[in-house]
DNA sequence: CTGTTAGCGCATTCAC
DNA sequence: GTGAATGCGCTAACAG
C-alpha cells in the first residue's frame, strides 16, 4: 500500500501538519523534531502526493514546455538546457510535442495544460489565437523563438542581422545569383523565416541585385526539404552560384543534393547555413552561430524569476549574441577556373 | 477566477456528479443532458483539474519518460515518437532528463515521479538499484535500450549482431588492425556498449585476429569524444587502418579528426558507425541502421497496452530489425596505392 | 513550536 | 437517469 502523510505522522507521534511543515522545510518546527520526521519519512519511503499537495496549495511545481519537434537538434538542445534549469529548481517538466497540425490543434483547443502547470515555456510561436489561449492560463509565459508577443518573456536572436551577415558574405565574395532555402511553408507561424528572409532581401537591395523569386525555395527546415529545394534551384535555367539556407539542416540537405549532382562545394556552388548545428563543424559548413542551449537556459531562468515574484510581468526581451563562422563551403564564384 | 465543476453544474442546473459523468463519457446520463452539459462546459471554458481528478480516482493520465540526454539525436527521436503515441492516447508526458550523475542521483533517491505517473518509459538502463527503485513505483515499466530487466518491457535491437556486421565488413575488406571507439566510460550502465564490444571481439576472434587493447578507445558517445578517441588511435605506433565507432556521432567525430590529420577516408582509414543518424547519409557514412523512432513508438504502444490490461505483466522482449548500410567511408586498406 | 479544523476539486459509492 | 454523501492526501488558517 502506498504510504501517506498520516503514516509518517503516526510513526513519529505527531500531527500531519507538523510532518508537512517539517518535510517542506517550513519554519515552526524544532530541528530535533524535523530530524526525527525526516528519518521516519525516509524509512517508510514516503513521498508526498503531488496531486494532493497541488490541490491543496494551488501550486503544481510543474512547468509546461511546448515544442514543435523534440527530435530536431535545435529544439532538443533548447529543451535539454531548459529542463536542467527547471529540475534543478525543483520543478517537473510536462512536455508537449506539437509537430502535426492535429496535435497542435488538439492541444490548443483542449488545453490539457490548464491547471496543470505553474508556467509555460513555448518553443514555438503561437499564432494570435493560440497566444490568447496560453494567456488565458494565467501563468507566466516565455518563448525562445521569433518576435515579441505581449505577455511573453522572449529570449531570441537577431535573425535579420544574422541572415544579413551570411548573405553579405556571399555577395562580398562576388556572387550575384544568390539562392535562398527557407521554411516559409511551415504551419508554425513563427517569425524566424520572415526575419531571415528580410535580411536576405536587405543585402541584395544594398548590393543593387534584383531579387529573383525563382531563387527562393522551400526546405521546410529539414534535411530532406533542403535537398529537394537545392535540386529545384539546380533545375533552374540560371541556377544560383551561392545559396543561403535558413538552417544548417537544410544546408546539409543542399550539400547532399549538390553531391548527387556531382557539383563541388565551394568550387561550383557556395553554401551558407544558419544555427551552427553540432555537426556543422564536422562538415565544414560556413554558418551563423547562435547560442542555442544558452537561450533555453536563459528563458527558463527568467520564467523561474517571474514565478518567484508573482506580481512581476514578463521580462524585457533578451537578444543573445550571434556570430558568423567562416568554414569551407564558401568561395568566390567559379573559383575553379581561377586555379 | 478558475471555473470548477460546480460552476458547470450550476449553469446547467444539475449536480456535480452528473457533470462529471457526462464530461467523461460515462454511462448513466441521457444524451440530451450530456449535450447540454458539454455545451455549458465549453462555454465556460471548463477543464477538469488534473490534481483533483487524479487525487479522487488514483489515475494520473501521465506517463513519465526518463532520458539521459534529450538533446542527442537518438533519444530525441525516440522521445518524439513515444510522445506522439502517448498524447494521442490522452496521456501527458512528464520528462526527466538525467544527463549528469547529480541529476540522476537526485531523481532516483527522491523519486519525484512517485504517485505522479501511471507508467514509466526509461530510455536509459537503470542499474540494479535504480531498477528496484522504479519497480517500487508499482506501475508498468518499459525501456528501449539494452538488455532485459525483470519487470520491464524491453524493445531493442541486436547490438551484438549489428556490431558484428559492421566489423565483419571491415575484416572482409582485408583490414587486420581494426580500432573501436566506444562509450564504456559513461556512467550509464547500459548494456549497449558491452554488447557492441562483444560483437567486435567475436568477429576478430573468428578472423584469427588478436585483439589489441590499445585499439579500443573511449568516445563517450559524443562527436567531441569520437574526435578525441580517433586522435588517440592515430597517435599509436601502429594506428588502425579501419575503425568501428559504436555510434554515428562518434564516427563523425572520428571523421573530423581524420580530416584534421590530413588523412583521407576511406583511402587512408575506413570508418563504420552505428545508428544511421539522420545526417549520416549526408556525410556518406557506412553504418548499421536501426529503426529509432519505431522503437519509441513500439515501446509506448506496449506500455499503453499494459495500462489497459491492469493485470498483464511486462510484454515479451521485442527485437527490432537492423541492417548494414554500405556508403562511402569504407574501402580495402591502402586502397590508395592500388590505384 | 505544535495540534485542530477546513477545505482544495473531483470521482465514486450509494440512495432515490 | 440523477443527486447526496464521502473521501482521495495534503496544505493553510487558526488556536493553543
XYZ file of C-alpha atoms (C1' of nucleotides) in Angstrom:
710
model
C 0.000 0.000 0.000
C 1.152 3.498 -0.663
C 2.417 5.383 2.362
C 0.751 8.681 3.155
C 1.481 11.603 5.378
C -0.578 10.207 8.236
C 1.571 7.081 8.273
C 4.599 9.235 8.869
C 2.684 11.233 11.442
C 1.698 8.137 13.366
C 5.162 6.673 13.173
C 6.576 9.830 14.672
C 3.746 10.517 17.075
C 2.979 14.000 15.731
C 0.263 15.509 13.608
C 0.131 15.527 9.832
C 0.601 19.277 9.689
C 3.866 19.048 11.536
C 5.064 16.393 9.141
C 4.061 18.570 6.231
C 5.897 21.570 7.636
C 8.957 19.578 8.544
C 9.341 17.885 5.189
C 8.924 21.083 3.221
C 11.404 22.979 5.344
C 8.882 25.480 6.601
C 9.636 27.308 9.841
C 7.851 26.440 13.031
C 9.331 23.023 13.656
C 12.123 22.284 16.079
C 15.214 20.948 14.459
C 15.067 17.891 16.617
C 11.535 17.085 15.579
C 12.348 17.765 11.957
C 15.208 15.336 12.053
C 13.016 12.629 13.529
C 10.333 13.205 10.931
C 12.770 13.228 8.039
C 14.224 9.976 9.283
C 10.838 8.340 9.638
C 9.777 9.504 6.185
C 12.941 8.133 4.650
C 12.499 4.834 6.394
C 8.920 4.464 5.289
C 9.806 5.596 1.771
C 7.326 8.408 1.887
C 6.842 10.814 -0.990
C 4.135 13.444 -0.902
C 1.422 13.024 -3.490
C 1.766 15.840 -5.975
C -1.909 15.671 -6.818
C -2.921 16.164 -3.231
C -0.415 18.853 -2.479
C -1.144 20.854 -5.582
C -4.855 20.519 -4.991
C -4.375 21.892 -1.515
C -1.782 24.536 -2.283
C -2.716 25.591 -5.771
C 0.862 25.195 -6.935
C 1.811 22.351 -9.245
C 5.614 22.622 -9.211
C 5.439 21.776 -12.876
C 6.395 23.730 -15.976
C 4.824 23.067 -19.328
C 7.172 23.073 -22.286
C 5.656 23.245 -25.744
C 7.881 22.134 -28.603
C 7.182 21.699 -32.290
C 9.654 18.867 -32.823
C 11.642 17.417 -29.937
C 13.609 15.321 -32.363
C 15.214 18.271 -34.106
C 18.577 19.357 -32.916
C 17.638 22.948 -32.188
C 14.604 22.166 -30.082
C 16.175 19.197 -28.382
C 19.095 21.333 -27.353
C 16.936 24.156 -26.040
C 14.765 21.690 -24.165
C 17.741 19.921 -22.693
C 19.120 23.161 -21.286
C 15.769 24.423 -20.022
C 14.906 21.142 -18.366
C 18.134 21.205 -16.405
C 17.313 24.621 -15.006
C 13.775 23.646 -14.126
C 14.614 20.371 -12.469
C 17.453 21.932 -10.514
C 14.891 24.358 -9.122
C 12.608 21.515 -8.132
C 10.164 21.760 -11.000
C 8.981 18.921 -13.153
C 8.600 19.340 -16.881
C 5.476 18.436 -18.769
C 6.318 18.036 -22.429
C 4.013 18.773 -25.344
C 5.354 17.862 -28.737
C 3.154 19.544 -31.311
C 4.656 18.627 -34.652
C 1.495 17.869 -36.537
C -1.297 20.377 -37.104
C -3.682 17.892 -35.483
C -1.635 17.575 -32.326
C -1.305 21.297 -32.244
C -4.998 21.899 -32.677
C -5.889 19.297 -30.099
C -3.575 20.952 -27.651
C -4.813 24.481 -28.093
C -8.497 23.653 -28.095
C -8.487 21.251 -25.166
C -5.623 22.968 -23.415
C -4.807 19.917 -21.277
C -2.201 22.054 -19.616
C -4.755 24.193 -17.813
C -4.487 23.876 -14.055
C -1.533 21.556 -14.542
C 1.414 23.912 -14.674
C 2.794 26.957 -12.920
C 4.340 28.398 -16.071
C 4.791 27.673 -19.761
C 7.840 27.805 -21.992
C 6.854 27.697 -25.627
C 9.449 26.815 -28.223
C 7.018 27.563 -30.967
C 5.468 30.925 -31.598
C 1.758 30.651 -31.081
C -0.422 32.436 -33.585
C -2.587 35.198 -32.110
C -5.411 32.875 -31.103
C -3.025 30.368 -29.592
C -1.288 33.141 -27.722
C -4.638 34.196 -26.322
C -5.322 30.654 -25.244
C -1.976 30.499 -23.460
C -2.560 33.817 -21.770
C -5.889 32.520 -20.517
C -3.893 30.016 -18.495
C -2.939 32.946 -16.336
C 0.605 31.778 -15.659
C 3.990 33.247 -16.631
C 4.848 32.631 -20.277
C 8.121 32.601 -22.165
C 9.360 31.725 -25.627
C 12.726 31.304 -27.277
C 11.886 31.820 -30.911
C 10.903 34.721 -33.015
C 9.272 38.009 -32.392
C 7.771 39.679 -29.383
C 4.356 38.652 -28.146
C 2.529 40.590 -25.460
C 2.522 38.703 -22.212
C 5.537 36.591 -23.141
C 9.090 36.838 -21.967
C 11.101 36.338 -25.124
C 14.698 35.258 -25.455
C 15.907 35.311 -29.018
C 18.468 36.431 -31.532
C 18.721 38.991 -34.296
C 17.548 36.748 -37.103
C 17.560 39.525 -39.626
C 21.064 40.626 -38.775
C 22.293 37.049 -38.835
C 20.863 36.477 -42.276
C 22.413 39.712 -43.429
C 25.873 38.654 -42.337
C 25.501 35.342 -44.143
C 24.267 36.816 -47.396
C 26.652 39.746 -47.281
C 29.499 37.284 -47.055
C 28.322 35.673 -50.287
C 27.836 38.988 -52.028
C 31.247 40.180 -50.920
C 32.757 37.080 -52.453
C 31.314 38.249 -55.736
C 28.149 36.192 -56.003
C 25.283 37.852 -57.856
C 22.854 34.983 -58.105
C 22.243 34.004 -54.513
C 19.516 31.474 -53.809
C 17.707 31.027 -50.515
C 16.295 27.913 -48.949
C 13.729 28.841 -46.368
C 10.928 27.249 -44.401
C 8.104 29.605 -45.151
C 5.557 26.921 -45.825
C 5.683 25.506 -42.335
C 2.466 25.961 -40.401
C 4.377 27.310 -37.464
C 3.632 30.975 -37.623
C 6.966 31.891 -36.269
C 8.690 34.979 -37.400
C 12.092 33.398 -37.901
C 11.731 32.574 -41.614
C 10.344 36.010 -42.299
C 13.077 37.826 -40.438
C 15.808 35.829 -42.098
C 14.247 36.459 -45.463
C 14.205 40.152 -44.754
C 17.915 40.075 -44.023
C 18.480 38.291 -47.312
C 16.487 40.853 -49.283
C 18.144 43.754 -47.480
C 21.591 42.705 -48.544
C 20.562 42.078 -52.128
C 19.000 45.529 -52.261
C 22.120 47.082 -50.792
C 24.212 45.401 -53.441
C 21.904 46.518 -56.203
C 20.866 42.964 -57.025
C 17.337 42.475 -58.259
C 15.771 39.680 -56.170
C 14.557 36.773 -58.252
C 11.556 34.925 -56.769
C 12.646 31.765 -58.540
C 15.714 31.705 -56.334
C 13.627 31.373 -53.163
C 12.661 27.804 -52.388
C 11.127 25.969 -49.515
C 13.131 23.486 -47.498
C 10.722 23.049 -44.595
C 13.607 23.261 -42.142
C 14.548 19.622 -42.685
C 17.459 17.857 -44.329
C 15.199 16.260 -46.915
C 13.487 19.544 -47.610
C 16.819 21.236 -48.105
C 17.867 18.562 -50.560
C 14.675 18.952 -52.530
C 14.939 22.713 -52.541
C 18.522 22.596 -53.790
C 17.509 20.257 -56.590
C 14.854 22.721 -57.630
C 17.377 25.505 -57.694
C 19.746 23.424 -59.814
C 16.984 22.728 -62.284
C 16.632 26.422 -62.999
C 17.736 27.819 -66.328
C 20.158 30.057 -64.429
C 20.966 28.265 -61.199
C 22.463 30.263 -58.342
C 26.192 30.253 -57.722
C 25.613 30.509 -53.983
C 22.866 29.530 -51.569
C 21.843 30.803 -48.182
C 19.990 28.103 -46.239
C 17.958 29.363 -43.298
C 19.087 26.443 -41.180
C 22.096 24.182 -41.074
C 19.943 21.135 -41.528
C 18.601 22.480 -44.801
C 22.144 23.441 -45.765
C 23.223 19.859 -45.190
C 20.401 18.665 -47.394
C 21.597 21.110 -50.018
C 25.111 19.711 -49.766
C 23.762 16.255 -50.359
C 21.855 17.392 -53.435
C 24.969 19.064 -54.779
C 26.977 15.938 -54.281
C 24.401 13.903 -56.115
C 24.554 16.334 -58.967
C 28.334 15.944 -58.984
C 28.847 19.584 -58.191
C 31.660 20.635 -55.943
C 31.378 22.829 -52.886
C 32.534 25.553 -52.776
C 34.099 25.462 -56.232
C 30.848 25.170 -58.157
C 28.380 26.388 -55.574
C 28.815 28.096 -52.207
C 26.557 27.260 -49.286
C 25.936 29.105 -46.011
C 23.739 27.828 -43.207
C 22.325 29.235 -40.017
C 22.392 27.874 -36.413
C 25.779 26.186 -36.103
C 24.428 22.703 -35.653
C 26.702 20.447 -33.649
C 27.698 18.621 -36.809
C 28.339 21.676 -38.924
C 31.927 21.787 -37.879
C 32.359 18.165 -38.913
C 31.067 19.027 -42.331
C 32.940 22.293 -42.542
C 29.806 24.317 -43.106
C 30.065 28.093 -43.117
C 27.238 29.368 -40.953
C 25.852 31.847 -38.448
C 26.175 30.562 -34.910
C 23.604 31.202 -32.230
C 23.827 30.141 -28.572
C 21.088 27.546 -28.587
C 21.425 25.970 -25.158
C 22.012 29.376 -23.610
C 18.681 30.564 -24.937
C 16.909 27.672 -23.263
C 18.738 28.284 -20.012
C 18.040 31.988 -20.038
C 14.368 31.624 -20.856
C 13.995 29.061 -18.086
C 15.801 31.296 -15.653
C 13.596 34.270 -16.439
C 10.492 32.156 -16.094
C 11.570 30.985 -12.660
C 12.308 34.567 -11.657
C 8.802 35.518 -12.646
C 7.485 32.645 -10.615
C 9.355 33.863 -7.564
C 7.946 37.332 -7.864
C 4.241 36.765 -8.502
C 3.360 40.295 -9.499
C 6.239 40.697 -11.898
C 5.228 40.909 -15.514
C 7.154 39.330 -18.382
C 10.822 40.261 -18.526
C 12.222 42.580 -21.154
C 13.139 40.871 -24.425
C 16.615 39.380 -24.386
C 18.727 39.279 -27.513
C 21.510 36.746 -27.461
C 24.714 37.264 -29.467
C 25.292 35.588 -32.811
C 28.402 35.335 -34.910
C 29.331 34.459 -38.435
C 31.610 31.446 -38.764
C 33.683 31.054 -41.875
C 34.441 27.465 -42.747
C 34.862 25.637 -46.011
C 31.665 25.773 -48.010
C 32.013 29.248 -49.444
C 34.315 30.715 -52.080
C 34.173 33.233 -54.909
C 32.025 32.151 -57.850
C 33.713 29.908 -60.410
C 36.811 29.785 -58.299
C 37.504 26.518 -60.033
C 38.546 28.347 -63.166
C 40.904 30.564 -61.344
C 43.176 27.783 -60.363
C -11.338 33.013 -11.243
C -10.866 29.455 -12.316
C -14.017 27.599 -13.286
C -14.748 24.378 -11.450
C -17.133 21.522 -11.890
C -19.748 23.111 -9.642
C -19.859 26.150 -11.881
C -20.803 23.939 -14.775
C -23.298 22.116 -12.572
C -24.981 25.322 -11.516
C -25.051 26.668 -15.042
C -26.800 23.524 -16.195
C -28.971 23.056 -13.145
C -27.690 19.555 -12.383
C -25.393 18.056 -9.780
C -21.639 17.882 -9.992
C -21.750 14.112 -10.263
C -23.792 14.298 -13.408
C -21.394 16.781 -14.916
C -18.507 14.506 -14.070
C -20.198 11.531 -15.670
C -21.300 13.463 -18.729
C -17.918 15.005 -19.469
C -16.033 11.758 -19.142
C -18.448 9.858 -21.326
C -19.570 7.506 -18.596
C -22.947 5.810 -18.950
C -25.916 6.883 -16.894
C -26.547 10.256 -18.456
C -29.211 10.965 -21.051
C -27.821 12.111 -24.361
C -29.826 15.275 -24.155
C -28.439 16.156 -20.748
C -24.938 15.291 -21.851
C -25.181 17.635 -24.792
C -26.339 20.481 -22.597
C -23.530 19.881 -20.129
C -20.889 19.663 -22.795
C -22.127 22.914 -24.274
C -22.109 24.668 -20.925
C -18.627 23.388 -20.138
C -17.329 24.612 -23.454
C -18.907 27.999 -22.992
C -17.456 28.439 -19.539
C -14.090 27.173 -20.701
C -14.070 24.436 -18.128
C -11.225 21.977 -17.827
C -11.170 19.413 -15.060
C -8.353 19.868 -12.581
C -5.934 17.023 -13.060
C -4.802 17.266 -9.469
C -8.297 16.862 -8.164
C -9.313 14.122 -10.534
C -6.211 12.093 -10.004
C -6.483 12.524 -6.277
C -10.009 11.215 -6.421
C -9.512 8.488 -8.988
C -5.962 7.409 -8.376
C -5.081 7.712 -12.049
C -2.817 10.471 -13.259
C -3.157 10.142 -17.038
C 0.523 10.909 -17.188
C 3.491 8.877 -18.337
C 6.979 9.504 -17.049
C 9.755 9.386 -19.616
C 13.302 9.174 -18.356
C 16.020 10.184 -20.810
C 19.757 10.544 -20.392
C 20.163 13.334 -22.951
C 17.166 14.802 -24.759
C 19.481 16.814 -26.932
C 21.038 13.791 -28.594
C 19.577 12.656 -31.840
C 18.862 9.104 -30.768
C 16.995 9.979 -27.608
C 15.235 12.968 -29.108
C 13.955 10.796 -31.903
C 12.743 8.039 -29.597
C 11.090 10.577 -27.336
C 9.429 12.320 -30.247
C 7.862 9.083 -31.439
C 6.820 7.920 -27.986
C 5.310 11.255 -27.057
C 3.116 11.160 -30.129
C 1.707 7.792 -29.141
C 1.108 8.852 -25.558
C -0.532 12.152 -26.340
C -2.734 10.585 -28.994
C -3.984 8.240 -26.282
C -4.748 11.127 -23.987
C -1.715 10.879 -21.761
C 0.586 13.693 -20.810
C 4.316 13.202 -20.718
C 6.463 14.126 -17.765
C 10.063 14.429 -18.883
C 13.123 13.688 -16.787
C 16.428 14.493 -18.390
C 19.136 12.823 -16.364
C 22.364 13.650 -18.133
C 24.511 14.413 -15.137
C 25.230 11.945 -12.358
C 23.834 14.507 -9.892
C 20.541 14.854 -11.715
C 20.370 11.128 -11.960
C 21.071 10.592 -8.314
C 18.612 13.266 -7.277
C 15.972 11.603 -9.369
C 16.438 8.096 -8.095
C 16.753 8.997 -4.439
C 13.876 11.448 -4.275
C 11.878 9.703 -6.964
C 9.734 12.772 -7.680
C 7.840 10.634 -10.106
C 6.200 8.577 -7.386
C 2.444 8.964 -7.362
C 2.754 11.224 -10.370
C 2.588 8.806 -13.286
C 0.672 5.782 -14.463
C 3.679 4.245 -16.211
C 7.338 4.889 -16.952
C 9.322 4.651 -20.153
C 13.023 4.698 -19.446
C 15.414 5.479 -22.258
C 18.322 4.706 -20.021
C 19.028 1.400 -18.447
C 18.811 1.736 -14.712
C 21.433 -0.057 -12.691
C 20.077 -2.735 -10.374
C 19.319 -0.350 -7.539
C 17.689 2.129 -9.837
C 15.636 -0.634 -11.372
C 14.479 -1.609 -7.922
C 13.513 1.990 -7.239
C 11.488 2.107 -10.431
C 9.775 -1.176 -9.661
C 8.822 0.207 -6.263
C 6.691 2.723 -8.159
C 4.418 -0.174 -8.875
C 3.485 0.938 -12.381
C 4.159 -0.603 -15.799
C 7.745 -0.084 -16.944
C 9.372 -0.146 -20.357
C 12.750 0.625 -21.852
C 14.174 0.947 -25.347
C 17.825 0.371 -24.749
C 19.961 -2.524 -23.855
C 19.382 -5.768 -22.133
C 16.447 -7.342 -20.403
C 15.495 -6.242 -16.921
C 12.941 -8.097 -14.859
C 9.735 -6.146 -14.648
C 10.471 -4.109 -17.766
C 9.034 -4.403 -21.214
C 12.028 -4.010 -23.461
C 12.125 -3.015 -27.099
C 15.581 -3.169 -28.542
C 17.894 -4.376 -31.240
C 20.570 -6.991 -31.625
C 23.501 -4.789 -30.687
C 25.961 -7.603 -30.812
C 24.853 -8.763 -34.235
C 24.896 -5.224 -35.536
C 28.430 -4.684 -34.351
C 29.402 -7.990 -35.908
C 28.103 -6.981 -39.319
C 29.983 -3.692 -39.137
C 33.280 -5.218 -38.091
C 32.952 -8.195 -40.399
C 32.583 -5.787 -43.277
C 35.918 -4.234 -42.343
C 37.602 -7.563 -41.921
C 36.248 -8.807 -45.212
C 37.737 -5.766 -46.883
C 41.083 -7.007 -45.638
C 41.616 -4.893 -42.555
C 43.632 -6.532 -39.794
C 44.117 -3.606 -37.460
C 40.590 -2.533 -36.628
C 40.123 0.060 -33.908
C 36.994 0.615 -31.899
C 35.601 3.814 -30.444
C 33.175 3.001 -27.678
C 31.480 4.687 -24.781
C 32.354 2.387 -21.974
C 33.288 5.104 -19.534
C 29.836 6.613 -19.474
C 28.112 6.279 -16.136
C 25.030 4.939 -17.834
C 25.170 1.302 -17.005
C 23.523 0.349 -20.213
C 24.465 -2.812 -21.927
C 24.744 -1.325 -25.384
C 28.499 -0.580 -25.298
C 29.204 -4.009 -23.891
C 27.115 -5.842 -26.442
C 28.620 -3.934 -29.320
C 32.066 -4.603 -27.978
C 31.282 -8.269 -27.798
C 30.295 -8.269 -31.452
C 33.575 -6.573 -32.284
C 35.610 -9.133 -30.370
C 33.649 -12.041 -31.841
C 34.496 -11.085 -35.378
C 38.150 -10.510 -34.601
C 38.321 -13.931 -32.986
C 36.604 -15.520 -35.973
C 39.128 -13.941 -38.255
C 42.020 -15.082 -36.119
C 42.989 -11.541 -35.224
C 44.481 -10.980 -31.805
C 42.568 -8.116 -30.158
C 44.798 -5.236 -29.157
C 43.572 -3.307 -26.098
C 45.323 -0.201 -27.382
C 42.892 -0.150 -30.291
C 39.905 0.304 -28.016
C 39.277 3.908 -27.079
C 36.561 5.846 -25.368
C 34.457 8.332 -27.294
C 31.749 8.906 -24.691
C 29.084 8.675 -27.401
C 29.651 12.273 -28.462
C 31.122 13.933 -31.518
C 33.887 15.529 -29.475
C 34.626 12.252 -27.756
C 34.870 10.497 -31.082
C 37.293 13.083 -32.330
C 39.463 12.714 -29.276
C 39.380 8.944 -29.466
C 40.363 8.954 -33.123
C 43.283 11.247 -32.358
C 44.451 8.826 -29.729
C 44.291 5.978 -32.198
C 46.272 7.951 -34.745
C 48.957 8.656 -32.180
C 49.610 4.960 -31.785
C 52.822 3.431 -33.063
C 50.731 1.201 -35.306
C 47.484 3.056 -35.939
C 44.479 1.097 -37.189
C 43.591 1.049 -40.867
C 39.909 0.903 -40.027
C 37.715 1.998 -37.156
C 34.368 0.817 -35.856
C 32.619 3.605 -33.942
C 29.816 2.455 -31.686
C 27.676 5.392 -32.718
C 27.415 7.587 -35.780
C 28.062 10.671 -33.722
C 31.401 9.281 -32.585
C 32.102 8.228 -36.166
C 31.540 11.792 -37.278
C 33.945 12.998 -34.649
C 36.433 10.461 -35.975
C 35.971 11.802 -39.489
C 36.726 15.273 -38.251
C 39.895 14.099 -36.552
C 40.987 12.326 -39.696
C 40.409 15.415 -41.742
C 42.467 17.471 -39.336
C 45.257 14.960 -39.646
C 45.027 15.265 -43.424
C 44.116 11.643 -43.783
C 41.645 10.592 -46.419
C 38.574 8.474 -45.872
C 38.335 5.743 -46.953
C 41.661 5.718 -48.760
C 43.809 6.033 -45.667
C 41.379 4.932 -42.984
C 37.967 3.281 -43.154
C 35.217 4.243 -40.723
C 31.953 2.481 -39.838
C 29.330 3.868 -37.488
C 26.221 2.569 -35.804
C 22.662 4.000 -35.672
C 22.148 5.617 -39.057
C 21.869 9.130 -37.753
C 19.766 11.396 -39.936
C 22.883 13.146 -41.178
C 24.882 10.029 -41.899
C 23.596 9.861 -45.413
C 24.676 13.452 -45.976
C 28.152 12.529 -44.918
C 28.138 9.221 -46.727
C 28.898 7.266 -43.593
C 28.812 3.478 -43.770
C 26.815 2.312 -40.779
C 24.369 -0.095 -39.160
C 20.833 1.266 -39.287
C 18.325 0.745 -36.523
C 14.693 1.861 -36.524
C 14.922 4.518 -33.853
C 11.515 6.147 -33.977
C 9.859 2.759 -34.375
C 11.397 1.613 -31.122
C 9.908 4.571 -29.311
C 6.523 4.001 -30.865
C 6.538 0.311 -30.095
C 7.628 0.731 -26.505
C 4.939 3.362 -25.983
C 2.330 1.140 -27.556
C 3.227 -1.809 -25.348
C 3.157 0.367 -22.274
C -0.333 1.581 -23.114
C -1.455 -1.981 -23.700
C -0.220 -2.900 -20.259
C -2.087 0.050 -18.846
C -5.297 -1.143 -20.446
C -4.939 -4.600 -19.001
C -4.002 -3.971 -15.382
C -3.034 -7.493 -14.506
C -0.870 -8.022 -17.554
C 2.809 -8.265 -16.801
C 5.544 -6.786 -18.974
C 5.396 -7.800 -22.614
C 7.874 -10.200 -24.162
C 11.096 -8.575 -25.335
C 10.830 -7.154 -28.832
C 13.794 -7.156 -31.160
C 13.618 -4.674 -33.990
C 15.385 -5.296 -37.301
C 18.704 -3.692 -38.136
C 20.587 -3.545 -41.398
C 24.045 -2.777 -42.582
C 24.281 0.191 -44.934
C 27.256 0.463 -47.215
C 28.159 4.013 -48.107
C 31.409 5.756 -48.786
C 33.632 5.652 -45.744
C 34.963 2.139 -46.114
C 37.391 0.548 -48.568
C 40.167 -2.037 -48.543
C 43.285 -0.979 -46.643
C 45.796 1.141 -48.541
C 43.472 1.234 -51.496
C 45.224 4.457 -52.378
C 48.253 2.533 -53.517
C 46.254 0.236 -55.650
C 45.104 2.960 -57.925
C 6.589 25.090 18.497
C 2.552 22.002 17.673
C -2.419 20.254 17.003
C -7.216 21.087 15.123
C -10.182 22.377 11.676
C -11.407 23.135 6.983
C -11.366 22.791 2.600
C -8.803 22.186 -2.441
C -11.984 19.818 -6.935
C -13.202 15.894 -8.314
C -14.799 10.574 -8.689
C -17.263 7.237 -6.530
C -20.091 4.777 -3.855
C -24.825 4.590 -2.576
C -29.689 6.038 -2.470
C -33.715 7.543 -4.910
C -31.127 8.763 -15.100
C -29.853 11.710 -11.291
C -28.478 13.644 -6.584
C -26.352 13.405 -1.906
C -22.780 11.843 0.764
C -17.970 10.569 1.394
C -13.083 10.647 0.896
C -8.635 10.926 -2.035
C -3.860 13.257 0.659
C -2.388 17.256 1.561
C -1.842 22.490 2.930
C -3.262 26.536 5.327
C -5.545 29.136 8.588
C -6.311 29.346 13.125
C -5.861 28.001 18.049
C -3.339 26.853 21.867
